[in-house]
Amino acid sequence: MEHPLTTSELSARKQTIARHFSQASQYDKHAYIQQQVCQHLLMAIDNTNQDSVLEVGAGTGQLTQLLAKYVQSERWSINELCEQQATHLQELLPQAQILIGDAETTDLGGEHSLVISANAIQWFDNPLSFIAQSASRLKPNGQLLLSTFTPDNFLQIKTLTGQGLHYPDISEWQSALDQAGFQHIKLSTQRFNVPFAQPYDVLKHMKMTGVSTNQIDSNQTCGKQTIGEQTSNTQPFVWTKTRLQAFEHDYWQQFSGIDEDGQPCVYLTYDVLMIDARLP
């Protein structure tokens, strides 16, 4: 089992991300939208018999478990940021090479027939760079398959707090794929409006899936500050009693509805982007 990097060698920002996800001990219980997305990715794999599969950002192994059951491959490489997940991922795929480290800077090898990633690359400093990186890691006719999120993801949180990751829009992904030489490009979106009994439950859900709302808003392009990162010219977002009361009031005013049982609720939007492309 090879671990080329550990969290001590990560940037401060990536260490913060790794810490948040390592503390999300109930991730799989609460990440049911992510689980559905993994199922969609699995169904989009062109060939269940592969030469070499690279999974990027495996997390708790939601997608890894599915790949282990439904895909045959001569070689497996599984990348994950959090070192704490290494043993678990190795148990899911004993024959895999587990590569712990930052996928943006770690050598993940080349000549893969499939590069796949579920719900991970939005945490990159430069998410669009994953396209060119994947092109260099794929063999001819190799498939790139990934899910991430659109700028409308968690729109309620962004509207009410001004906090959120930067998500490239579909046109930016299309341009990056074209520039990297991909063909047979398929881009699709799927929206999930998830009901919660009250706004506080939304915040709890996000925390349980590794997302902190104590996050600096940045209106720049890629390389965003994330999860509580401070800079010299801005202050971190901190919840206060007054701010939380205003958040709850405004959430009910702007994003309330009725759930399937006829009960009042508020909604949180997941807006998923699926990318499926091949090298010539």
XYZ file of C-alpha atoms in Angstrom:
280
model
C 0.000 0.000 0.000
C 1.692 3.183 -1.188
C 1.040 6.551 0.443
C 3.088 9.140 -1.478
C 1.760 12.044 0.601
C 0.328 12.540 4.057
C -1.864 15.364 5.339
C 1.172 17.020 6.950
C 2.450 17.750 3.423
C -0.793 19.291 2.242
C -1.364 23.006 1.881
C -3.075 24.711 4.818
C -6.307 24.918 2.835
C -6.262 21.223 1.920
C -5.446 20.269 5.513
C -8.556 22.171 6.600
C -10.677 20.358 4.019
C -9.246 16.994 5.077
C -9.952 17.780 8.732
C -13.588 18.672 8.073
C -14.210 15.461 6.175
C -12.344 13.336 8.704
C -14.677 14.739 11.374
C -17.804 13.921 9.349
C -18.142 10.488 10.939
C -21.749 10.081 9.785
C -21.042 11.120 6.198
C -22.535 8.053 4.516
C -25.752 8.316 6.536
C -26.332 11.916 5.498
C -24.758 11.944 2.014
C -27.714 10.286 0.298
C -27.677 12.686 -2.650
C -24.015 11.896 -3.208
C -24.890 8.191 -3.130
C -27.492 8.686 -5.865
C -24.926 10.555 -7.933
C -22.501 7.642 -7.563
C -25.167 5.310 -8.942
C -25.638 7.589 -11.960
C -21.885 7.597 -12.585
C -21.740 3.820 -12.410
C -24.474 3.511 -15.029
C -22.532 5.810 -17.369
C -19.401 3.656 -17.494
C -19.049 2.476 -21.089
C -17.265 -0.793 -20.348
C -17.350 -2.831 -17.152
C -14.108 -4.559 -18.204
C -11.240 -2.084 -17.837
C -7.459 -2.167 -18.174
C -6.763 0.391 -15.473
C -9.116 2.474 -13.324
C -8.187 5.636 -11.443
C -10.667 7.005 -8.916
C -9.940 10.528 -7.660
C -11.215 11.754 -4.293
C -12.669 8.472 -3.042
C -13.715 9.806 0.368
C -15.496 7.175 2.425
C -15.645 4.868 -0.582
C -19.250 5.376 -1.723
C -18.223 5.040 -5.362
C -15.347 2.656 -4.618
C -17.772 0.057 -3.243
C -19.874 0.228 -6.395
C -16.845 -0.023 -8.671
C -15.573 -3.048 -6.758
C -18.876 -4.866 -7.353
C -19.626 -3.945 -10.943
C -16.312 -3.252 -12.723
C -13.477 -5.634 -13.530
C -10.046 -4.090 -13.960
C -6.496 -5.355 -14.263
C -5.196 -2.404 -12.229
C -6.786 -0.087 -9.683
C -5.529 3.233 -8.344
C -7.613 4.913 -5.634
C -6.748 8.470 -4.588
C -8.000 10.180 -1.438
C -7.031 13.340 0.432
C -7.682 12.062 3.992
C -5.094 9.612 5.263
C -7.638 8.256 7.775
C -9.554 6.639 4.903
C -6.618 4.581 3.600
C -7.279 1.380 5.532
C -11.003 1.418 4.769
C -10.442 1.967 1.060
C -7.867 -0.827 0.967
C -10.420 -3.170 2.550
C -12.959 -2.251 -0.134
C -10.469 -2.971 -2.935
C -7.585 -5.084 -1.570
C -5.874 -5.215 -4.970
C -5.851 -1.433 -5.379
C -2.942 0.935 -5.002
C -4.120 3.540 -2.469
C -2.680 6.989 -3.205
C -3.156 9.362 -0.272
C -2.564 12.988 -1.190
C -3.687 16.093 -3.010
C -4.835 14.994 -6.476
C -3.795 18.357 -7.901
C -0.139 17.797 -7.007
C 0.262 14.020 -6.590
C 1.522 11.800 -9.406
C -1.434 9.491 -10.034
C 0.104 7.714 -12.991
C -1.048 7.457 -16.583
C -2.389 5.068 -19.207
C -5.675 4.535 -17.412
C -8.668 3.363 -19.414
C -11.077 5.069 -16.988
C -10.628 8.143 -14.789
C -13.618 8.628 -12.520
C -14.445 11.004 -9.669
C -17.591 11.558 -7.631
C -18.417 14.762 -5.755
C -14.792 15.724 -5.105
C -13.147 18.082 -7.554
C -15.099 21.164 -6.470
C -12.651 21.212 -3.549
C -9.691 21.684 -5.904
C -7.880 25.015 -5.932
C -8.506 24.981 -9.688
C -11.274 22.489 -10.549
C -11.007 23.069 -14.306
C -7.386 21.893 -14.223
C -8.688 18.376 -13.546
C -9.686 18.113 -17.207
C -6.190 18.590 -18.628
C -4.752 16.411 -15.844
C -7.182 13.653 -16.747
C -6.271 13.885 -20.426
C -2.635 13.227 -19.481
C -3.648 10.236 -17.349
C -5.869 8.512 -19.895
C -4.868 6.149 -22.666
C -6.329 6.610 -26.193
C -10.094 6.058 -26.201
C -10.072 6.316 -22.407
C -13.185 7.594 -20.633
C -13.370 10.507 -18.218
C -16.403 10.376 -15.974
C -17.032 12.744 -13.103
C -19.637 14.536 -11.077
C -19.344 17.952 -9.511
C -21.775 20.816 -8.920
C -23.035 23.899 -10.756
C -23.059 27.520 -9.534
C -26.646 26.933 -8.332
C -25.541 24.337 -5.792
C -26.557 25.291 -2.227
C -28.113 28.436 -3.691
C -30.057 29.069 -0.478
C -26.856 29.227 1.594
C -25.142 31.531 -0.875
C -28.179 33.803 -1.018
C -28.565 34.125 2.749
C -24.937 34.101 3.926
C -22.798 34.979 0.923
C -20.710 31.867 1.659
C -19.923 29.110 -0.788
C -17.442 27.433 -3.073
C -16.874 28.727 -6.575
C -18.298 26.327 -9.149
C -17.347 26.803 -12.825
C -20.349 26.962 -15.130
C -21.096 24.488 -17.914
C -19.557 26.671 -20.625
C -16.248 26.716 -18.736
C -16.246 22.931 -18.442
C -17.079 22.589 -22.135
C -14.201 24.886 -23.063
C -11.750 22.987 -20.852
C -12.824 19.660 -22.380
C -12.473 21.012 -25.917
C -9.031 22.459 -25.197
C -7.848 19.165 -23.707
C -8.879 17.307 -26.865
C -11.821 15.334 -25.502
C -14.543 14.107 -27.831
C -18.026 12.605 -27.468
C -18.614 15.078 -24.661
C -21.805 14.776 -22.649
C -22.694 17.406 -20.050
C -25.872 17.041 -18.027
C -27.327 18.496 -14.857
C -29.675 17.129 -12.259
C -31.286 19.129 -9.471
C -32.309 17.763 -6.076
C -34.397 19.983 -3.781
C -34.036 18.318 -0.396
C -36.644 19.171 2.290
C -35.743 19.827 5.924
C -38.005 20.486 8.896
C -36.184 23.713 9.785
C -33.179 25.795 8.692
C -31.026 24.526 11.560
C -31.373 21.024 10.124
C -29.886 22.281 6.870
C -26.760 23.470 8.684
C -26.522 20.189 10.590
C -26.846 18.217 7.356
C -24.074 20.205 5.720
C -21.770 19.697 8.693
C -22.445 15.957 8.666
C -21.351 15.831 5.015
C -18.107 17.689 5.657
C -19.198 21.163 4.549
C -18.614 24.145 6.802
C -20.691 27.286 6.450
C -17.993 29.272 8.281
C -16.566 30.132 4.912
C -15.247 33.243 3.240
C -17.090 34.434 0.173
C -14.858 35.063 -2.813
C -16.104 36.466 -6.111
C -12.919 35.677 -7.986
C -12.484 32.748 -10.340
C -10.632 29.559 -9.453
C -8.461 29.217 -6.375
C -11.177 30.215 -3.927
C -10.815 30.432 -0.207
C -12.801 27.691 1.474
C -13.919 26.441 4.842
C -12.975 29.145 7.274
C -9.808 30.265 5.538
C -8.739 33.768 6.545
C -6.959 36.367 4.430
C -5.401 39.678 5.312
C -8.183 41.741 3.770
C -11.300 39.977 4.991
C -12.733 38.383 8.100
C -14.002 34.828 8.533
C -17.727 34.247 8.571
C -18.761 33.538 12.174
C -22.200 32.508 13.349
C -23.647 34.702 16.097
C -27.017 34.431 17.806
C -28.312 37.423 15.840
C -26.984 36.123 12.544
C -28.488 32.674 13.154
C -31.892 34.172 14.015
C -31.844 36.259 10.838
C -30.777 33.206 8.826
C -33.686 31.134 10.153
C -36.213 33.913 9.569
C -35.030 34.658 6.031
C -34.785 30.973 5.126
C -38.459 30.459 6.043
C -39.424 33.621 4.150
C -37.590 32.778 0.925
C -37.172 29.012 0.662
C -40.101 27.321 2.422
C -42.621 24.857 1.061
C -44.637 21.751 1.862
C -43.041 18.296 1.937
C -44.528 15.017 0.676
C -46.297 14.508 4.020
C -47.968 17.911 3.826
C -45.717 19.426 6.492
C -44.031 22.833 6.309
C -40.372 22.575 5.325
C -37.427 24.439 3.879
C -35.374 23.279 0.903
C -31.675 22.893 0.174
C -30.706 22.612 -3.480
C -28.094 20.234 -4.820
C -27.400 21.027 -8.473
C -25.218 18.266 -9.913
C -23.135 18.421 -13.083
C -22.202 15.139 -14.778
C -19.330 15.066 -17.268
C -18.737 12.142 -19.617
C -16.047 12.400 -22.301
C -13.531 10.330 -24.231
C -10.079 10.891 -25.630
C -9.735 10.114 -29.336
